[in-house]
Amino acid sequence: MSDEEPVVRVAGIGKSFGGAVALRDVSLELYPGEIHALMGMNGAGKSTLVKILSGAQNPGAGHLEIGGGVQGQLTARRARRLGIATVPQRRELVMTLTVAENIMLGDLPARGSLVRWRSARETARQALRELGIDIDVDVEAGALTVAEQTMVEVAREVRRGSRVLILDEPTACLGAEAAAQIHTLVKNLRDSGVAVVFISHHIGEVLALADRVTVLRDGAVVWAGLAKETDEPGLVRAMVGRDVVSTRPDKPVRRGGTGLRIAGVTEGRFVEDFTVEVRKGEVVAVLGPAGDAQSRLFDLLSGRRRPERGELEVDGRRVPFGRVSRSLGSGLRCVTGDRRRLGLIPELTVDENLLLARDRLDRRKLHRWDLLSRRAAPLRHDYRVVTLAPNPPVGLLSGGNQQKVLLAKWLGTAPVACLLEDPTNGVDIAAMADIHALVDGLAADGVAVLLASSDAKEVMRLADRVVCVRDGRMIAEYDIASITHDELVAVALGGALS
Amino acid sequence: MTTTVVGPAPVTAVTKRRRTIAHAGLLAVLVLIVVFASVRTDAFLSTNNLLNVLRQVSVVAVIAAGLTLLMTAGGMDFSLGGNVAVTTAVAAQMFAHGQSTWLTLLASIALATTIGLVNGVVVTFTKVAPFVATLATATLLDGVALLIINGLSVSIDDQLAGLGNGKTLGLPNLVFVAALVLLVIALIMRYTTFGRDAFAIGGNEDVARLSGINVARDKLILYGFAGALAGLAGIMLLSRLGASSPGTGGLQLQLTAVAAVVIGGTSLAGGKGTVFGTVLGVLLLGLVANVLNLLQISSYYQTISVGAVLLIAAIANTLQRRRA
């Protein structure tokens, strides 16, 4: 592998914005046919490094060698011509065009000004086949799953002749099965000689997939080497700078009555006859592939959508479906896994977002700015929301901090029961441990917690009981003490345990 | 620590600086126009002319105030000008038929509120895009207004003259009404939960609904309120003109109000807006029209200038957002 010449060499790069140092003296080499994982916490400098590699920003110090030649000013266009492509976290496909058109975007084969559709489809099909991807090229991109969209985007970049492909958290928000598809794709890319930069928060994934790992912390490289030379605790220590342990607390079994009861809920083919009971002080997880039944629970329980059949009870009282106000009034709090679309209002400040729900529940009529920060302060403290500016718009915070604001917004309102959908979605490992501790605390306070998740590891860490769902149906239910992580993964992936 | 080391601080600093510049830019343009006008024509700085400008912009200011709040919540009402036309027509006919002042005022503002509410109901419960729905009602209302006055000018003699031409402490009464409305809206937007709801709804309607905000009720109130203020503006306009004629109010007035709000920096997509910006926008358009008038430039060019100012302001707003 490494006896070849690196296709990209980054030497002693530094970058600062105003007074804040984003990168200092960062060096790394990317080799063809190698998967190079880039790790670090939210704000460690990963995105700045990616921007420099893709020509979107210029380094303040150091230099860049691409294909052996030293690059002076790198622009986005030149980076692309030199074969460096980035697949960002947010998909950049034209959702109303077909897969074929997306792959051939800007490069449709034509005779004169007439598009040669047959050739376009054939080329697109070929590009997908070479990467071992099986997707119909005549489907609209918007109809694909997130994993498939990532694949189409990768195929497009490879067809354009990319030799270096930067994948920014391609498996975030994906279930195990979809993530496995991406892993296969990444391996195929490596085998075809592409240098892959793989950014991920999932340590297990990185250790299983990557050949080489570079860890950034506070803008500097703190660890670099072969993946086989390190292990999970080592990477955590490198990323966080200390040991992070998120282990199950020894909870005394002190459960109350039923806090949340869902019975016989059916909604189309997404959820069929779903029934679960959560006692106060208990954490029950609903585990399934991303996008399966557990992802529908938010819409149903929050009152956004009415199921065809079924009953909901909170604290022993019947709650009608389909009304947000009734759901909130019952003491049920639903925390979305999609904070951008359903969680926070990016233009409003951190403090206003923190109190957005509570002030409405309290029927506060006046908006007292002088009291706002004082009332938000305990929430910021308890949920460890860290901001540099005193009270910036929430859209400017890192993902982990936004997630904590979202949790604080809902869980600071004295819930009786709550639904948490992927509560550690896109956050780094230290924030994840913080959030796990928060969920423990919630249960200890006697809240009935329903956890909708696609992550078996998180379920093992947080839940007392787990309900596995697949294709909208419940397939198994276990006490967490009676099942191991591997067994749980096997069930979640492949049907009932044999 | 979990904090972002490089992200937030510089970005915030940039946006904050830009925002101050944005209003400063508008103020600078206003000052330039004033300087230019006072050099070119003596008539401009005369007390009479300035008071006249204020009297003229008062009507637009009242419409624009309601529209600022509505647009901040992501709404839009293109029929406020049509609403003014109908209100003036109805009020003029009621006066002409000898109805009492109070009954006329009450009836016309109630009518205007109802028209606003109808728009609100259509927009909220059918999910038709506000732009489309209210453009349709705007056309409809313009026709209704002509029908009511039968295409003729209906005079109200000197009824409402106290409002339209009276002065208190040397300032036109209309200016006091407008200032009061602007102040109330500004206070609502900043210091009441209802006003903050508007920002939340404009920022992300789904999040607002899930946070326990009664979005449907708020929207109805906002459309009804915008309609009521259009009714008030209609009464003010009638009191100033002394008659309702074909073409009073209507789309021209509507466009001026929208232009003023947009120039003031309120986002067409919702989630952002200030009354102060709207005041500056109203004054800017009023002064430009007045200066062109004093310089005896054809009224065709005046229409062109409103369009040009709006286009430039819209581009400036978009550029600013893209950079921030």
mmCIF file of C-alpha atoms in Angstrom, chain A residues 20-22 41-43 218 298 302 304 324 328 340-345 347-348 352 356-357 360 364-367 369 386 388-389 392 396 398 401 404 409-410 430-431, chain B residues 1-12 15-16 19 189-194 196-197 199-204 206-213 217 270-272:
data_model
loop_
_atom_site.group_PDB
_atom_site.id
_atom_site.type_symbol
_atom_site.label_atom_id
_atom_site.label_comp_id
_atom_site.label_asym_id
_atom_site.label_seq_id
_atom_site.Cartn_x
_atom_site.Cartn_y
_atom_site.Cartn_z
ATOM 1 C CA ALA A 20 -9.323 31.639 16.517
ATOM 2 C CA VAL A 21 -6.909 28.959 15.326
ATOM 3 C CA ALA A 22 -8.716 26.300 13.315
ATOM 4 C CA MET A 41 -14.881 15.902 17.853
ATOM 5 C CA ASN A 42 -17.327 18.520 16.571
ATOM 6 C CA GLY A 43 -15.166 21.557 15.925
ATOM 7 C CA ASP A 218 -8.273 21.472 18.684
ATOM 8 C CA PHE A 298 -42.375 10.655 16.418
ATOM 9 C CA SER A 302 -46.288 14.180 18.765
ATOM 10 C CA ARG A 304 -48.401 15.475 13.697
ATOM 11 C CA VAL A 324 -50.144 18.514 19.090
ATOM 12 C CA LEU A 328 -48.232 18.201 24.971
ATOM 13 C CA ARG A 340 -33.059 20.761 11.319
ATOM 14 C CA ARG A 341 -36.549 20.136 10.039
ATOM 15 C CA LEU A 342 -38.574 19.541 13.190
ATOM 16 C CA GLY A 343 -36.450 20.537 16.154
ATOM 17 C CA LEU A 344 -35.030 24.035 16.300
ATOM 18 C CA ILE A 345 -35.500 27.421 14.672
ATOM 19 C CA GLU A 347 -32.558 32.091 13.180
ATOM 20 C CA LEU A 348 -33.708 32.425 16.778
ATOM 21 C CA GLU A 352 -35.279 31.613 22.790
ATOM 22 C CA LEU A 356 -39.648 28.073 23.027
ATOM 23 C CA ALA A 357 -41.768 25.195 24.285
ATOM 24 C CA ARG A 360 -45.861 28.345 25.427
ATOM 25 C CA ARG A 364 -46.589 33.327 29.112
ATOM 26 C CA LYS A 365 -47.956 36.427 27.396
ATOM 27 C CA LEU A 366 -45.010 38.795 27.610
ATOM 28 C CA HIS A 367 -41.537 38.199 26.343
ATOM 29 C CA TRP A 369 -35.664 39.764 27.381
ATOM 30 C CA VAL A 386 -21.350 25.601 25.202
ATOM 31 C CA LEU A 388 -18.567 31.273 22.447
ATOM 32 C CA ALA A 389 -20.756 34.287 21.765
ATOM 33 C CA PRO A 392 -25.888 33.380 19.150
ATOM 34 C CA LEU A 396 -24.473 28.664 14.324
ATOM 35 C CA SER A 398 -22.017 22.749 16.344
ATOM 36 C CA ASN A 401 -24.529 21.619 20.980
ATOM 37 C CA LYS A 404 -28.244 19.439 23.573
ATOM 38 C CA LYS A 409 -35.891 22.523 25.171
ATOM 39 C CA TRP A 410 -38.114 19.498 25.747
ATOM 40 C CA ALA A 430 -18.021 13.335 24.620
ATOM 41 C CA ALA A 431 -21.399 14.914 23.904
ATOM 42 C CA MET B 1 -14.579 19.938 25.873
ATOM 43 C CA THR B 2 -17.385 19.707 23.408
ATOM 44 C CA THR B 3 -17.295 23.299 22.321
ATOM 45 C CA THR B 4 -16.733 24.392 18.768
ATOM 46 C CA VAL B 5 -13.402 26.103 18.816
ATOM 47 C CA VAL B 6 -13.535 28.022 15.586
ATOM 48 C CA GLY B 7 -17.101 28.147 14.345
ATOM 49 C CA PRO B 8 -19.491 30.492 16.051
ATOM 50 C CA ALA B 9 -17.459 33.475 17.228
ATOM 51 C CA PRO B 10 -16.228 35.016 13.971
ATOM 52 C CA VAL B 11 -19.456 34.279 12.138
ATOM 53 C CA THR B 12 -21.578 36.028 14.752
ATOM 54 C CA THR B 15 -23.538 38.985 10.966
ATOM 55 C CA LYS B 16 -23.842 41.533 13.729
ATOM 56 C CA ARG B 19 -26.946 44.076 10.294
ATOM 57 C CA MET B 189 -42.980 41.967 17.848
ATOM 58 C CA ARG B 190 -40.397 42.405 20.541
ATOM 59 C CA TYR B 191 -42.096 42.029 23.890
ATOM 60 C CA THR B 192 -45.028 39.670 23.507
ATOM 61 C CA THR B 193 -45.093 35.917 23.117
ATOM 62 C CA PHE B 194 -47.514 36.410 20.233
ATOM 63 C CA ARG B 196 -42.172 35.972 19.041
ATOM 64 C CA ASP B 197 -44.551 33.261 17.804
ATOM 65 C CA PHE B 199 -40.806 34.853 14.250
ATOM 66 C CA ALA B 200 -40.982 31.158 15.172
ATOM 67 C CA ILE B 201 -43.707 30.408 12.610
ATOM 68 C CA GLY B 202 -41.817 32.295 9.913
ATOM 69 C CA GLY B 203 -38.574 30.538 10.851
ATOM 70 C CA ASN B 204 -39.974 26.999 10.804
ATOM 71 C CA ASP B 206 -43.392 22.687 11.833
ATOM 72 C CA VAL B 207 -41.143 23.394 14.789
ATOM 73 C CA ALA B 208 -43.463 26.164 15.923
ATOM 74 C CA ARG B 209 -46.475 23.842 15.859
ATOM 75 C CA LEU B 210 -44.631 21.077 17.698
ATOM 76 C CA SER B 211 -43.492 23.577 20.332
ATOM 77 C CA GLY B 212 -47.097 24.139 21.332
ATOM 78 C CA ILE B 213 -47.745 27.279 19.329
ATOM 79 C CA ARG B 217 -55.009 30.551 15.405
ATOM 80 C CA GLY B 270 -40.338 34.824 6.912
ATOM 81 C CA GLY B 271 -38.478 34.612 10.210
ATOM 82 C CA LYS B 272 -36.925 38.074 10.026
#
